[in-house]
Structures are given as structure tokens and as C-alpha cells.
Short mmCIF file of C-alpha atoms in Angstrom, two decimals:
data_model
loop_
_atom_site.label_atom_id
_atom_site.label_comp_id
_atom_site.label_asym_id
_atom_site.label_seq_id
_atom_site.Cartn_x
_atom_site.Cartn_y
_atom_site.Cartn_z
CA MET A 21 160.58 133.47 215.69
CA GLU A 22 163.81 132.64 217.38
CA ARG A 23 166.51 134.95 215.89
CA ARG A 24 170.01 134.01 215.03
CA SER A 25 172.65 134.83 217.54
CA PHE A 26 173.84 137.67 215.52
CA LEU A 27 172.32 140.03 212.35
CA ARG A 28 174.99 140.20 209.63
CA GLY A 29 173.85 143.29 207.79
CA ALA A 30 172.64 142.27 204.42
CA VAL A 31 170.87 145.31 203.23
CA VAL A 32 168.58 145.20 200.75
CA GLY A 33 171.30 146.24 197.60
CA THR A 34 174.30 145.74 199.81
CA SER A 35 176.51 143.12 200.09
CA ALA A 36 176.59 142.07 204.03
CA ALA A 37 180.60 141.66 203.73
CA ALA A 38 180.32 145.13 203.56
CA PHE A 39 179.42 145.55 207.10
CA GLY A 40 183.09 144.23 208.23
CA PHE A 41 181.35 141.97 210.93
CA THR A 42 183.07 139.49 212.72
CA LEU A 43 180.80 136.74 212.74
CA TRP A 44 180.04 134.94 216.53
CA GLN A 45 180.35 130.82 217.52
CA GLY A 46 181.24 129.29 214.21
CA ALA A 47 177.99 130.66 212.30
CA ALA A 48 177.87 130.49 208.60
CA SER A 49 178.95 133.01 206.59
CA ALA A 50 177.59 135.84 205.61
CA ALA A 51 174.46 135.58 203.45
CA PRO A 52 175.06 137.55 199.82
CA ALA A 53 173.53 140.55 198.91
CA GLN A 54 168.94 140.50 198.74
CA PRO A 55 168.32 142.79 196.21
CA GLY A 56 164.70 144.12 195.99
CA ALA A 57 162.57 146.12 198.61
CA GLY A 58 162.74 143.96 202.12
CA PRO A 59 159.63 141.39 202.83
CA TYR A 60 156.79 144.19 202.57
CA GLY A 61 158.04 145.32 198.45
CA ALA A 62 158.57 148.99 197.37
CA LEU A 63 157.13 151.21 198.91
CA GLY A 64 154.42 153.22 197.10
CA ALA A 65 152.63 156.75 196.39
CA ALA A 66 152.16 158.89 199.48
CA ASP A 67 149.35 158.78 200.50
CA ALA A 68 146.84 161.25 201.54
CA ASN A 69 148.41 161.80 205.49
CA GLY A 70 151.96 162.11 203.52
CA ILE A 71 152.84 158.73 204.54
CA GLN A 72 154.25 155.87 201.73
CA LEU A 73 153.55 152.43 202.60
CA PRO A 74 153.79 148.98 200.36
CA SER A 75 151.33 147.93 198.22
CA GLY A 76 148.35 146.65 200.93
CA PHE A 77 149.02 148.99 203.88
CA THR A 78 146.75 151.90 204.64
CA SER A 79 146.91 154.56 207.01
CA ARG A 80 144.89 156.72 209.16
CA VAL A 81 145.36 159.85 211.76
CA ILE A 82 144.09 158.75 215.31
CA ALA A 83 145.39 162.02 216.93
CA ARG A 84 146.89 165.76 216.36
CA SER A 85 148.40 167.61 219.33
CA GLY A 86 146.02 170.39 220.41
CA GLN A 87 142.84 168.35 218.87
CA THR A 88 140.45 166.39 220.73
CA VAL A 89 141.20 162.73 219.60
CA GLY A 90 137.86 160.77 217.49
CA SER A 91 134.72 161.98 219.00
CA THR A 92 136.32 162.49 222.35
CA SER A 93 136.47 165.67 224.64
CA TYR A 94 140.34 164.48 225.11
CA ILE A 95 142.96 166.77 223.92
CA TRP A 96 145.64 165.41 222.56
CA HIS A 97 148.94 166.30 224.29
CA ASN A 98 152.14 167.80 222.07
CA ALA A 99 155.48 166.05 221.33
CA PRO A 100 154.00 162.49 221.45
CA ASP A 101 156.63 160.22 221.66
CA GLY A 102 157.18 156.25 223.23
CA GLY A 103 154.55 154.20 223.69
CA ALA A 104 152.86 150.68 223.88
CA CYS A 105 149.95 148.74 223.31
CA PHE A 106 148.00 147.01 225.70
CA ALA A 107 145.18 144.10 225.10
CA ASP A 108 141.68 145.53 226.27
CA GLY A 109 139.24 142.63 226.32
CA SER A 110 138.30 142.31 222.50
CA GLY A 111 139.68 145.92 221.78
CA TRP A 112 143.14 147.74 222.78
CA ILE A 113 144.83 150.74 223.97
CA TYR A 114 147.93 152.75 222.62
CA VAL A 115 149.50 154.50 225.11
CA SER A 116 152.06 157.50 224.58
CA ASN A 117 154.12 159.53 226.07
CA SER A 118 154.99 163.44 225.34
CA GLU A 119 158.14 164.90 225.91
CA ILE A 120 156.95 168.49 226.74
CA SER A 121 159.44 170.23 229.96
CA SER A 122 157.68 170.05 232.85
CA THR A 123 154.05 169.49 231.73
CA GLY A 124 154.75 165.96 229.86
CA GLY A 125 153.32 162.55 231.36
CA ALA A 126 151.57 160.42 228.85
CA SER A 127 148.31 159.66 227.12
CA ALA A 128 145.85 156.50 226.34
CA VAL A 129 143.36 156.05 223.53
CA LYS A 130 141.02 153.10 223.82
CA PHE A 131 139.98 150.71 220.90
CA SER A 132 136.95 148.82 219.95
CA SER A 133 137.69 145.37 218.35
CA THR A 134 136.89 146.58 214.80
CA GLY A 135 139.57 149.34 215.52
CA THR A 136 137.15 152.69 216.73
CA ILE A 137 137.86 154.61 218.75
CA THR A 138 136.28 154.62 222.51
CA GLY A 139 137.93 156.74 224.11
CA ALA A 140 140.82 158.81 225.17
CA TYR A 141 142.37 160.03 228.90
CA ARG A 142 145.26 161.27 230.55
CA ILE A 143 147.78 158.52 232.83
CA LEU A 144 150.40 160.94 233.61
CA SER A 145 150.56 164.73 234.38
CA ASN A 146 153.72 167.07 235.58
CA THR A 147 156.47 165.35 235.02
CA ASN A 148 159.17 166.05 232.32
CA ARG A 149 160.42 165.12 229.15
CA ASN A 150 158.32 161.69 229.15
CA CYS A 151 160.76 160.26 226.07
CA ALA A 152 160.57 156.54 225.25
CA GLY A 153 159.62 153.61 228.44
CA GLY A 154 158.22 150.28 227.98
CA ALA A 155 155.14 148.03 228.81
CA THR A 156 155.61 145.41 231.91
CA PRO A 157 154.35 141.57 231.73
CA TRP A 158 152.02 143.00 234.21
CA ASN A 159 150.02 145.38 231.88
CA THR A 160 151.97 148.67 233.36
CA TRP A 161 153.74 151.27 231.28
CA LEU A 162 156.68 152.66 232.47
CA SER A 163 156.82 156.24 231.61
CA CYS A 164 160.69 157.46 231.64
CA GLU A 165 161.75 160.97 231.75
CA GLU A 166 164.74 162.19 229.91
CA VAL A 167 166.49 164.95 231.73
CA SER A 168 169.73 163.90 233.52
CA THR A 169 167.61 163.72 237.01
CA GLY A 170 164.57 161.51 235.46
CA TYR A 171 162.70 158.93 236.95
CA VAL A 172 160.64 156.16 236.01
CA TYR A 173 157.01 156.27 236.57
CA GLU A 174 155.00 153.56 236.87
CA THR A 175 151.31 154.27 235.08
CA ASP A 176 147.68 152.57 234.65
CA PRO A 177 147.29 152.01 230.84
CA TRP A 178 142.93 152.03 231.93
CA GLY A 179 143.82 155.27 234.01
CA VAL A 180 142.06 153.86 237.54
CA ASN A 181 145.13 153.69 239.71
CA ALA A 182 146.94 156.52 240.28
CA ALA A 183 151.42 157.23 238.67
CA VAL A 184 153.59 156.19 241.17
CA ARG A 185 157.41 157.26 240.82
CA ARG A 186 159.86 154.09 241.02
CA SER A 187 162.78 155.98 242.57
CA ALA A 188 164.50 152.53 243.15
CA MET A 189 164.95 152.47 239.56
CA GLY A 190 167.19 155.23 239.48
CA ARG A 191 167.75 159.36 238.67
CA PHE A 192 169.43 160.03 235.40
CA ASN A 193 168.88 161.02 231.63
CA HIS A 194 166.36 157.92 231.27
CA GLU A 195 165.41 156.62 227.36
CA ALA A 196 163.43 153.32 227.05
CA ALA A 197 163.03 150.27 229.28
CA ALA A 198 162.17 146.72 228.22
CA ALA A 199 160.78 143.97 230.68
CA ASP A 200 162.43 140.42 231.08
CA PRO A 201 160.18 137.64 232.29
CA VAL A 202 163.15 134.81 232.03
CA ARG A 203 165.60 136.59 233.88
CA LYS A 204 163.38 138.84 236.10
CA VAL A 205 164.64 142.07 235.09
CA ILE A 206 163.88 145.52 233.84
CA TYR A 207 166.77 147.04 231.55
CA LEU A 208 167.20 150.88 231.04
CA THR A 209 169.16 153.18 228.17
CA GLU A 210 170.51 156.23 229.18
CA ASP A 211 170.68 159.12 226.59
CA ALA A 212 173.83 160.43 226.97
CA SER A 213 177.01 160.81 224.93
CA ASP A 214 178.22 158.55 227.85
CA GLY A 215 175.22 157.11 228.92
CA CYS A 216 175.13 153.11 230.21
CA LEU A 217 172.67 149.89 229.73
CA TYR A 218 171.39 149.59 233.43
CA ARG A 219 169.13 146.58 234.15
CA PHE A 220 167.15 146.75 237.05
CA VAL A 221 166.51 144.13 239.49
CA PRO A 222 163.17 143.83 241.42
CA THR A 223 163.17 142.54 244.92
CA THR A 224 159.96 140.94 244.11
CA TRP A 225 158.96 140.16 240.65
CA GLY A 226 155.84 142.89 239.68
CA ASN A 227 156.93 144.97 242.26
CA LEU A 228 159.01 147.80 240.98
CA SER A 229 158.96 149.56 244.70
CA SER A 230 162.49 148.19 245.74
CA GLY A 231 165.24 146.49 244.31
CA THR A 232 168.80 146.61 242.63
CA LEU A 233 169.91 149.02 240.46
CA GLN A 234 172.97 147.48 237.94
CA VAL A 235 175.11 148.28 234.92
CA LEU A 236 176.65 146.85 232.10
CA LYS A 237 180.17 146.45 232.22
CA ALA A 238 182.39 145.46 229.03
CA GLY A 239 185.89 146.83 227.16
CA THR A 240 185.69 149.17 224.73
CA ALA A 241 185.12 146.51 221.54
CA THR A 242 181.87 146.28 219.56
CA SER A 243 181.90 142.97 221.39
CA GLY A 244 182.53 140.49 223.62
CA SER A 245 181.53 139.21 227.07
CA PHE A 246 179.46 141.76 229.46
CA THR A 247 179.09 141.34 233.57
CA TRP A 248 177.13 143.39 235.87
CA GLY A 249 177.73 145.70 238.35
CA THR A 250 175.75 146.96 241.31
CA VAL A 251 175.38 150.92 240.93
CA PRO A 252 175.98 151.60 244.67
CA ASP A 253 173.71 155.08 244.81
CA PRO A 254 170.80 155.10 242.32
CA ASP A 255 169.62 158.67 243.05
CA GLY A 256 172.49 160.08 241.26
CA SER A 257 173.95 162.35 243.43
CA PRO A 258 176.45 164.05 243.88
CA THR A 259 178.27 161.35 241.44
CA ALA A 260 175.94 159.85 238.46
CA THR A 261 175.05 156.68 238.13
CA ARG A 262 177.26 155.89 234.77
CA ASP A 263 180.14 157.43 236.38
CA GLN A 264 179.92 155.22 239.97
CA VAL A 265 181.10 151.62 239.04
CA SER A 266 184.39 151.22 237.22
CA GLY A 267 184.44 149.47 233.83
CA ALA A 268 180.79 150.30 232.85
CA LYS A 269 180.26 150.22 229.36
CA LEU A 270 179.84 153.68 227.78
CA PHE A 271 177.14 154.06 224.56
CA ASN A 272 176.96 157.46 223.03
CA GLY A 273 173.21 157.79 222.94
CA GLY A 274 170.85 155.50 224.04
CA GLU A 275 167.46 155.27 222.81
CA GLY A 276 165.17 152.14 222.14
CA CYS A 277 165.10 149.41 223.73
CA HIS A 278 163.41 145.94 223.22
CA TYR A 279 163.78 142.16 224.78
CA ALA A 280 162.33 138.58 222.77
CA ASN A 281 163.87 135.64 223.02
CA ASP A 282 166.46 135.58 225.11
CA THR A 283 168.05 138.65 223.93
CA VAL A 284 168.10 142.26 224.18
CA TRP A 285 167.96 144.75 221.44
CA PHE A 286 169.18 148.45 221.87
CA THR A 287 170.00 151.24 219.77
CA THR A 288 172.37 154.48 219.94
CA LYS A 289 171.52 157.29 218.01
CA GLY A 290 175.04 159.36 218.28
CA ASP A 291 176.91 156.28 215.56
CA ASN A 292 173.86 154.88 214.45
CA ARG A 293 174.30 151.41 215.34
CA LEU A 294 171.40 148.56 216.90
CA TRP A 295 173.13 146.52 219.53
CA GLN A 296 172.49 143.09 220.72
CA LEU A 297 172.54 141.52 224.00
CA ASN A 298 172.70 137.52 224.29
CA LEU A 299 171.85 136.71 227.53
CA LEU A 300 172.04 133.12 227.23
CA ASN A 301 176.10 133.58 226.95
CA SER A 302 176.15 136.92 228.41
CA THR A 303 177.82 138.75 225.05
CA TYR A 304 177.43 141.59 223.40
CA GLU A 305 177.10 142.32 219.47
CA LEU A 306 176.99 145.44 216.83
CA ALA A 307 174.31 143.79 214.61
CA TYR A 308 173.84 147.30 212.90
CA ASP A 309 176.16 149.82 211.89
CA ASP A 310 175.35 152.65 209.07
CA SER A 311 178.82 154.08 208.92
CA LEU A 312 180.02 150.69 207.68
CA VAL A 313 178.11 150.62 204.41
CA VAL A 314 180.17 151.17 201.48
CA GLY A 315 179.80 153.84 199.47
CA GLY A 316 176.92 154.93 202.11
CA GLY A 317 173.09 154.98 201.31
CA ALA A 318 172.40 152.63 204.07
CA PRO A 319 168.98 152.33 204.76
CA LEU A 320 168.45 153.13 208.14
CA THR A 321 169.52 156.62 210.15
CA GLY A 322 169.16 158.19 212.85
CA VAL A 323 167.92 154.91 214.80
CA ASP A 324 165.56 155.53 217.62
CA ASN A 325 163.08 153.74 218.84
CA VAL A 326 163.10 149.86 218.33
CA THR A 327 159.73 146.85 218.98
CA GLY A 328 159.69 143.93 217.23
CA ALA A 329 156.71 141.92 215.71
CA ALA A 330 155.37 138.24 215.80
CA SER A 331 157.26 137.22 212.54
CA GLY A 332 160.54 138.04 214.38
CA ASP A 333 160.93 141.33 212.29
CA LEU A 334 162.01 144.12 214.38
CA PHE A 335 160.93 147.59 213.47
CA VAL A 336 163.02 150.47 214.18
CA ALA A 337 161.97 154.53 214.26
CA GLU A 338 164.12 157.09 212.85
CA ASP A 339 164.94 160.58 214.27
CA GLY A 340 165.78 162.23 211.41
CA GLY A 341 167.63 159.98 208.51
CA ASN A 342 164.59 160.41 206.06
CA MET A 343 161.59 160.00 208.33
CA GLU A 344 161.33 156.13 207.89
CA ILE A 345 160.62 152.95 210.07
CA CYS A 346 162.80 150.51 208.59
CA VAL A 347 162.54 146.62 209.35
CA ILE A 348 165.00 144.06 209.78
CA THR A 349 164.20 140.36 209.38
CA PRO A 350 165.51 137.58 210.47
CA ASP A 351 167.22 136.91 207.82
CA ASP A 352 168.83 140.10 207.70
CA VAL A 353 167.14 142.19 204.95
CA VAL A 354 167.32 145.47 206.18
CA ALA A 355 164.85 147.69 204.41
CA PRO A 356 162.33 151.04 204.68
CA PHE A 357 159.05 149.60 205.68
CA LEU A 358 157.28 153.17 205.05
CA ARG A 359 158.41 156.73 205.25
CA ILE A 360 156.05 160.09 205.89
CA ASN A 361 157.07 162.75 203.38
CA GLY A 362 156.88 166.85 204.27
CA GLN A 363 158.16 166.48 207.70
CA SER A 364 162.09 166.36 207.42
CA SER A 365 162.14 169.28 211.15
CA SER A 366 160.34 165.98 213.14
CA GLU A 367 161.22 162.77 214.23
CA ILE A 368 159.17 158.85 214.63
CA CYS A 369 158.65 157.77 217.64
CA GLY A 370 156.42 155.13 219.71
CA PRO A 371 155.84 151.99 217.12
CA ALA A 372 153.88 149.56 218.64
CA PHE A 373 151.65 146.58 217.39
CA SER A 374 148.46 145.86 218.42
CA PRO A 375 147.79 142.65 220.59
CA ASP A 376 147.02 140.78 217.44
CA GLY A 377 149.68 142.36 215.47
CA ARG A 378 147.70 143.55 212.78
CA ARG A 379 148.10 147.23 213.13
CA LEU A 380 151.25 149.34 213.68
CA TYR A 381 150.98 152.39 215.75
CA PHE A 382 153.51 155.63 215.59
CA SER A 383 153.83 159.21 216.20
CA SER A 384 155.59 161.96 213.87
CA GLN A 385 156.19 163.87 216.92
CA ARG A 386 156.54 167.74 215.55
CA GLY A 387 154.34 166.90 212.17
CA THR A 388 154.47 169.51 209.00
CA SER A 389 155.08 171.75 211.63
CA GLY A 390 158.23 170.95 213.20
CA SER A 391 156.88 172.11 215.88
CA SER A 392 155.68 170.04 219.61
CA SER A 393 152.18 171.64 219.23
CA GLY A 394 152.07 170.05 215.46
CA GLY A 395 152.52 165.97 216.61
CA ILE A 396 150.74 163.42 214.54
CA THR A 397 149.63 159.50 215.94
CA TYR A 398 149.51 157.81 213.12
CA GLU A 399 147.67 153.81 212.56
CA VAL A 400 148.50 151.56 209.96
CA THR A 401 146.54 148.43 208.81
CA GLY A 402 147.75 145.63 206.78
CA PRO A 403 149.35 142.34 205.92
CA PHE A 404 151.67 142.22 208.72
CA ARG A 405 154.03 138.70 208.52
CA ALA A 406 152.68 136.33 210.94
#
């Protein structure tokens, strides 16, 4: 479903005008408040897994850190983070990063057409704080290191081909990646208080071994036009990549990144914002800012990973907040979709839909223990909007 050019912030129970956004290109006036509990209804009581869900949805635990996955002998990694799903014949694969220093990497779980776990295995080993990443159109997983001199690793979800370090994509505090098959580029977020938004332009689409790293250039306002500037030294030494291009726009803690329909959505956790790049007219806009909700009580705080559904809905996971995944609809409603109870010292990571759109996977990085060894990976099944 095509999104409107700008999310005007009609929050459940809150007037859209409360956000104070400027509407672009003659857009209609902001929609009135839309009371209720979002497109899926109110959250019910917590289930046996401590998860509150709308009516018709159920959850199950897929894996726990330090324990074997299903009936396999594979032990699930600590601190599960970013993830994605890949079609595998009649089944699918869910990949998940491990945000552990020095021994991070990534793992995968295979499912049959009925959702039965049929395998689990390692696809990347001995890398550093693998936080988020992104899937490519050629069915590889880009696993990103969240350290100041971090790399991007291209991995095989099937675990057949060895992972490859993609140095040309730059060394910086990597977070997420999103592929744009129309412009044949990869967008990259940087998790730093003065971070940037990048794009990598491969020499040959489908081959990330060489190409040009660029950074978004714009003013200091929350909306306007943008251009791209080439980073002279993607290695980031001795000068950090974010400091190499005059006019590079700084963002406060880049996190999740998602591409759909000529639009890039990305979050910044330092200021709890969701941003939007309109690629057809090269403009950027502030799509959500919890600080502009009159009277407080914003439904989405601690913004982190973001993914999209076939319906056009965005699903944004919280790092902190009240441990929710919130949905943002094409009709500009922002509402909780699920809430995890009893895990306030954790964060929600890696939301991703199965290829048929009927199952949502995600992790609680530190679970009930608040420790990296307490991670839990979940699946939610139910009547997701088509």
C-alpha cells in the first residue's frame, strides 16, 4: 500500500495537531484524533509468555540464549538483536544478530511451511557487537557491527557460503541497513549522538565488494531538501566518516532503517524520532516525535528497530519505553501492537515478518534477567492486515 508523503502523527487519543508538523506540498489538513486502540484493538491480558496482544493473536518462544533451539542441538546466542526473514522453499528462515563484544556474529532458525523448527545454526562468528543490519534483494543478510570502527558483514542465511566483510561500506558505528532496488543503493544508519545517514552505491548491483560511500547533506531543520556527498575515506581513519563531508546532517543516535515505495524510514533513539526520506523529490521530514505530544503520554518511546508489513503499516520496536512494538498505519494512527511485561531491563529487537506476512518474529535482548545471557526470541501469529 502506498503511503502518504508524510505521517501527520494522529496518535490514538491525541490530536494530530498536537505534533505541530508543517504539512508538505499542499497536503490535506491533519486528520482528527482517532480514538481507540489502533487497527488491531486493545491489548489483552498478558499470556503465559508475559506478552499482551490484541484479540486473535498468540505468542510462542522460539529460542532462549544458552539453550538448544527446538529439537536441534544448536545453542542460541546471547543478546539477540536485529533480524530478518528469508523464504526457503515452502518454509522460511529467521536470522538474528548477537550484540556481544568480540564473539557476536549471527545465527539462523529454519522453519517448515507449518512453522515447525527444522534447524538452527551459526552464520557469522567472532565479530563485534552485531546490532542490526538488513536483508538484500539477493537473499543475503548484512550484519552490522555497532562499534566505532565497525564493519558490515554479508552473510548467507542458509549457512552454506562463508560470511564476507564488506570494507567498502565504511567503518563506523554501524546500526541498520536497508536496500533500495530502484536506485540500487544500500542505506546505512550510524548509532552515535552526532551520527549520519549514509548510502552505499555498489559498482555493480548485487556485488558489495566495491562502490562509493556517501553521506546525506542537509540543513539543521527537521525538514527540507537533501543531497548526497561522497565520503573520501570510508575507512574512517584518522578522520571519522561523519566528519569528512562539509554539510553532513547529524542525527542523534541512528537506529532502525526500512525502505518501501520510494521512501526510507529511520529512527533516532537519542531524541525518540522517526524520520522519512522522500526519494522522489529528495526531501526529508520528521514523521514522529514523542516530545511534541501535548501533555506527554506518547504511545511510542525509545524508538529502535523498524520493519514494514504488506499493509503499509510500520512496526517500531522500543528500546526501553514500556517494552512495546507499536504500529504506525498509513492512516497515521500510532498505537501499541504488543507489550512485554516483567522485562523492563531489556529491549525489543529484530522485528521481521515471515514471507507470507502471517508471523512476526522479534527478540527481547536481555529477557527477564536483564542480562545478555537471558535473551528470548519470540513468534507472534495472528490476523495481520494484508
